[in-house]
XYZ file of C-alpha atoms in Angstrom:
291
model
C 88.035 38.070 -28.133
C 91.758 38.389 -28.131
C 93.783 37.867 -25.002
C 96.999 39.628 -23.970
C 99.270 39.974 -20.792
C 100.483 42.887 -19.305
C 103.641 42.287 -17.190
C 104.488 44.772 -14.369
C 107.153 47.345 -15.200
C 108.531 46.665 -11.684
C 109.643 43.321 -12.366
C 113.282 42.157 -13.660
C 113.424 42.094 -17.188
C 114.140 38.255 -16.994
C 110.536 37.974 -15.411
C 109.061 40.016 -18.117
C 110.647 38.194 -20.810
C 109.479 34.605 -19.266
C 105.901 35.991 -19.217
C 106.275 37.317 -22.712
C 107.782 33.965 -24.074
C 105.104 31.897 -22.232
C 102.334 34.052 -23.835
C 104.029 33.451 -27.251
C 104.347 29.810 -26.808
C 100.864 29.128 -25.463
C 98.754 31.106 -27.761
C 98.081 34.382 -26.250
C 97.717 37.388 -28.732
C 99.773 40.303 -27.225
C 102.047 41.626 -24.804
C 101.563 45.081 -23.443
C 104.031 47.267 -21.376
C 103.396 50.552 -19.318
C 105.263 53.914 -19.675
C 106.326 54.994 -16.221
C 109.698 55.916 -14.506
C 108.733 55.233 -10.862
C 105.737 53.829 -8.772
C 102.750 56.288 -8.214
C 103.075 55.856 -4.401
C 104.532 57.549 -1.400
C 107.330 55.228 -1.616
C 108.849 56.023 -5.218
C 112.156 54.153 -4.897
C 110.965 50.873 -6.235
C 112.397 49.627 -9.711
C 110.556 50.528 -13.007
C 111.942 49.596 -16.345
C 111.642 52.013 -19.175
C 108.830 51.212 -21.523
C 110.580 52.045 -25.038
C 113.588 49.950 -24.458
C 111.484 47.076 -23.077
C 109.239 46.917 -26.197
C 112.180 47.031 -28.432
C 113.714 44.141 -26.729
C 110.659 41.991 -26.626
C 110.085 42.815 -30.335
C 113.688 41.296 -31.036
C 113.405 38.012 -28.849
C 109.694 37.088 -28.736
C 107.951 35.631 -31.623
C 104.541 35.973 -33.187
C 102.567 37.952 -30.437
C 101.412 41.686 -30.867
C 103.646 44.115 -28.746
C 102.312 47.420 -27.572
C 102.787 50.441 -25.103
C 99.904 50.947 -22.651
C 100.530 53.794 -23.094
C 103.242 56.361 -24.143
C 102.542 59.394 -21.958
C 102.549 62.173 -24.449
C 104.317 64.673 -22.053
C 107.436 62.623 -21.820
C 108.762 62.719 -25.353
C 108.295 64.961 -28.434
C 105.584 63.051 -30.642
C 107.900 63.057 -33.676
C 110.424 61.247 -31.621
C 107.755 58.672 -30.648
C 107.060 58.336 -34.185
C 110.448 57.552 -35.061
C 110.675 55.105 -32.198
C 107.462 53.318 -33.076
C 108.604 52.770 -36.817
C 111.984 51.104 -35.583
C 110.126 49.027 -33.151
C 107.843 47.686 -35.870
C 110.926 47.044 -38.046
C 112.575 45.144 -35.165
C 109.329 43.245 -34.251
C 108.880 42.335 -37.939
C 105.570 44.233 -38.082
C 104.027 43.455 -34.705
C 104.143 46.703 -32.898
C 101.102 48.657 -31.655
C 101.742 52.253 -30.523
C 99.552 53.012 -27.673
C 99.402 56.791 -26.475
C 97.707 58.885 -23.759
C 97.691 62.487 -22.634
C 99.887 61.613 -19.465
C 98.934 62.077 -15.930
C 101.469 60.562 -13.185
C 102.231 63.656 -10.962
C 105.373 62.581 -9.183
C 107.269 61.495 -12.547
C 106.663 65.073 -13.783
C 107.627 66.995 -10.701
C 110.862 65.003 -9.896
C 111.824 65.078 -13.567
C 111.119 68.572 -14.062
C 108.492 67.835 -17.028
C 105.766 70.315 -17.153
C 102.192 68.584 -16.506
C 99.663 71.252 -17.795
C 96.285 71.999 -16.753
C 93.709 69.408 -18.091
C 92.566 71.596 -21.084
C 96.067 72.348 -22.236
C 97.015 68.642 -21.534
C 94.509 67.396 -23.982
C 95.013 70.071 -26.465
C 98.588 69.118 -26.839
C 97.563 65.624 -27.052
C 95.455 66.146 -30.146
C 98.083 68.124 -31.920
C 100.561 65.300 -30.890
C 98.374 62.599 -32.543
C 98.372 64.489 -35.700
C 102.126 64.742 -35.626
C 102.613 61.033 -34.960
C 99.957 59.790 -37.779
C 101.371 62.214 -40.273
C 105.005 60.983 -39.727
C 104.007 57.358 -39.609
C 101.718 57.485 -42.705
C 102.562 60.412 -45.039
C 105.894 61.120 -46.927
C 106.120 64.564 -45.235
C 104.262 66.174 -42.363
C 103.493 69.505 -41.673
C 101.658 70.613 -38.250
C 101.375 74.207 -37.177
C 99.824 73.763 -33.921
C 99.985 76.034 -30.675
C 102.202 73.461 -29.007
C 103.932 71.606 -31.704
C 105.188 72.824 -35.009
C 106.679 70.380 -37.448
C 107.509 71.532 -41.046
C 107.605 69.193 -44.127
C 109.038 66.640 -41.633
C 110.092 63.138 -42.542
C 110.213 59.590 -40.787
C 111.980 56.853 -42.678
C 111.781 54.039 -42.962
C 108.046 53.892 -42.528
C 106.782 50.950 -40.507
C 106.381 47.717 -41.876
C 102.681 47.686 -41.330
C 100.665 49.950 -43.353
C 99.021 51.354 -41.368
C 100.820 50.776 -38.006
C 97.940 50.659 -35.375
C 97.453 53.514 -33.126
C 95.694 52.951 -29.824
C 94.622 55.723 -27.421
C 94.058 55.285 -23.786
C 91.182 57.252 -22.748
C 88.087 57.629 -20.368
C 87.085 61.194 -20.589
C 83.798 61.606 -22.024
C 84.006 65.326 -22.777
C 86.949 65.514 -25.002
C 89.328 62.454 -24.871
C 86.766 59.910 -26.291
C 86.154 62.514 -29.281
C 89.916 62.296 -30.050
C 89.837 58.458 -30.190
C 86.739 58.751 -32.358
C 88.621 60.989 -34.924
C 92.080 59.368 -34.910
C 92.452 56.002 -33.204
C 92.525 52.334 -34.530
C 92.124 50.944 -31.118
C 90.780 52.211 -27.838
C 91.719 51.356 -24.266
C 90.375 51.946 -20.735
C 90.389 50.166 -17.422
C 87.009 48.942 -16.343
C 84.408 46.052 -15.540
C 82.020 45.305 -18.418
C 79.447 47.755 -17.473
C 81.634 50.744 -17.297
C 83.458 49.621 -20.847
C 79.936 49.280 -22.190
C 78.904 52.860 -21.302
C 82.269 54.204 -22.380
C 82.030 52.279 -25.826
C 78.531 53.730 -26.117
C 79.780 57.187 -25.800
C 82.814 56.416 -28.135
C 79.831 55.370 -30.550
C 78.143 58.617 -30.486
C 81.529 60.555 -31.111
C 82.099 58.381 -34.195
C 78.689 59.270 -35.623
C 79.355 63.076 -34.790
C 82.846 62.617 -36.756
C 81.145 60.471 -39.636
C 83.415 57.435 -38.911
C 82.352 53.891 -38.640
C 82.388 52.978 -35.057
C 83.358 49.402 -35.938
C 86.601 50.697 -37.294
C 88.031 51.136 -33.648
C 88.881 48.151 -31.879
C 88.133 47.955 -28.327
C 90.345 46.968 -25.534
C 90.120 47.007 -21.835
C 91.666 45.737 -18.615
C 91.025 44.802 -15.162
C 92.925 43.050 -12.336
C 92.452 39.290 -12.423
C 92.381 37.015 -9.610
C 92.544 33.238 -10.443
C 91.216 30.710 -7.781
C 92.164 33.163 -4.922
C 90.259 35.705 -2.795
C 90.084 39.217 -4.079
C 92.202 41.379 -1.908
C 90.247 44.152 -0.098
C 92.817 46.776 -0.477
C 92.462 47.533 -4.163
C 90.177 50.739 -3.858
C 88.574 51.702 -6.842
C 90.581 49.660 -9.303
C 88.433 47.143 -11.327
C 89.067 43.372 -10.553
C 87.662 40.277 -11.817
C 87.656 36.682 -10.623
C 88.188 35.041 -7.132
C 86.713 31.758 -8.269
C 87.159 30.169 -11.682
C 83.189 30.476 -12.201
C 83.359 34.040 -11.452
C 86.175 34.722 -13.839
C 84.445 32.675 -16.705
C 81.368 34.877 -16.127
C 83.353 38.116 -16.344
C 85.111 37.005 -19.385
C 81.793 36.168 -20.987
C 80.396 39.556 -20.094
C 83.274 41.351 -21.785
C 82.563 39.290 -24.852
C 78.960 40.123 -24.817
C 79.507 43.569 -24.904
C 81.657 43.526 -27.955
C 85.116 43.726 -26.271
C 87.640 43.019 -28.893
C 90.683 42.343 -26.559
C 90.833 41.624 -22.829
C 94.386 42.635 -21.323
C 95.316 41.100 -18.038
C 97.540 42.918 -15.730
C 99.934 40.502 -13.919
C 99.517 41.967 -10.335
C 97.157 39.528 -8.798
C 98.698 36.166 -10.613
C 101.302 35.114 -8.273
C 104.859 34.456 -9.112
C 107.059 32.023 -11.004
C 105.516 29.035 -12.035
C 102.173 29.814 -10.319
C 101.933 32.887 -12.656
C 102.435 31.004 -15.642
C 99.721 28.416 -14.404
C 97.406 31.244 -13.715
C 98.004 32.610 -17.378
C 97.002 29.034 -18.683
C 93.768 29.022 -16.569
C 92.987 32.568 -18.089
C 93.656 31.391 -21.558
C 91.633 28.117 -21.220
C 88.686 30.231 -19.929
C 88.984 32.648 -22.790
C 89.346 30.130 -25.460
C 86.611 28.084 -24.133
């Protein structure tokens, strides 16, 4: 099972870079970064780094690890622009980029920036068309998609990514339609959840793959939960999934993820402390995963 770190976008870039370099130096597999512009809180004035700029910077200066977006919101950028950004970051990183995408959801960002957030049905319809645009531009000489929401005609994207193909990850939890889009188009799937939730969603994805005539093993399964290392789990996290507390409980949770066939566990840094303590917590997690 692969293990990756997810630095919070609220941190100064120097701190993000420190975590990413530590991950690269100590044997982690990847670094992920979220695509948001402001906190999803009543107080929306906290700092948030822009995702595309950060992954390009990390790709240029951090060696070895895979670097990905978790996940680009489809409503924020035209999918043809995203495809060009992804291909460029793949070149910057030497072929280590993973393009993670999702339908989009955070209300305050759309409201404040004047970006339309469509009703759920349209949101998913748009996303399905956008994935076709991105995959076509990244993998075909020319791409035509005559959709209801996106209309590209004999479009080019050059240079193509160094990877052939550049992996497409879709973040999705919806069992009616979104996991069906994952089954049809994705190389990787991502969702928040404890092992039992991820197992259930993965089984649903398997059924969609069968309906689409696709080998479910072709889609890598990734998931995340907050991780507490040698510290009590806070009681104010609401429905956010969290694992750990004691080292033994964390080891048990990691084993459960492995048992359900998870390919990659992604660790948000929110509960890992600060400074040297955070890097030490990363070392403990890595030791438990590697056994």
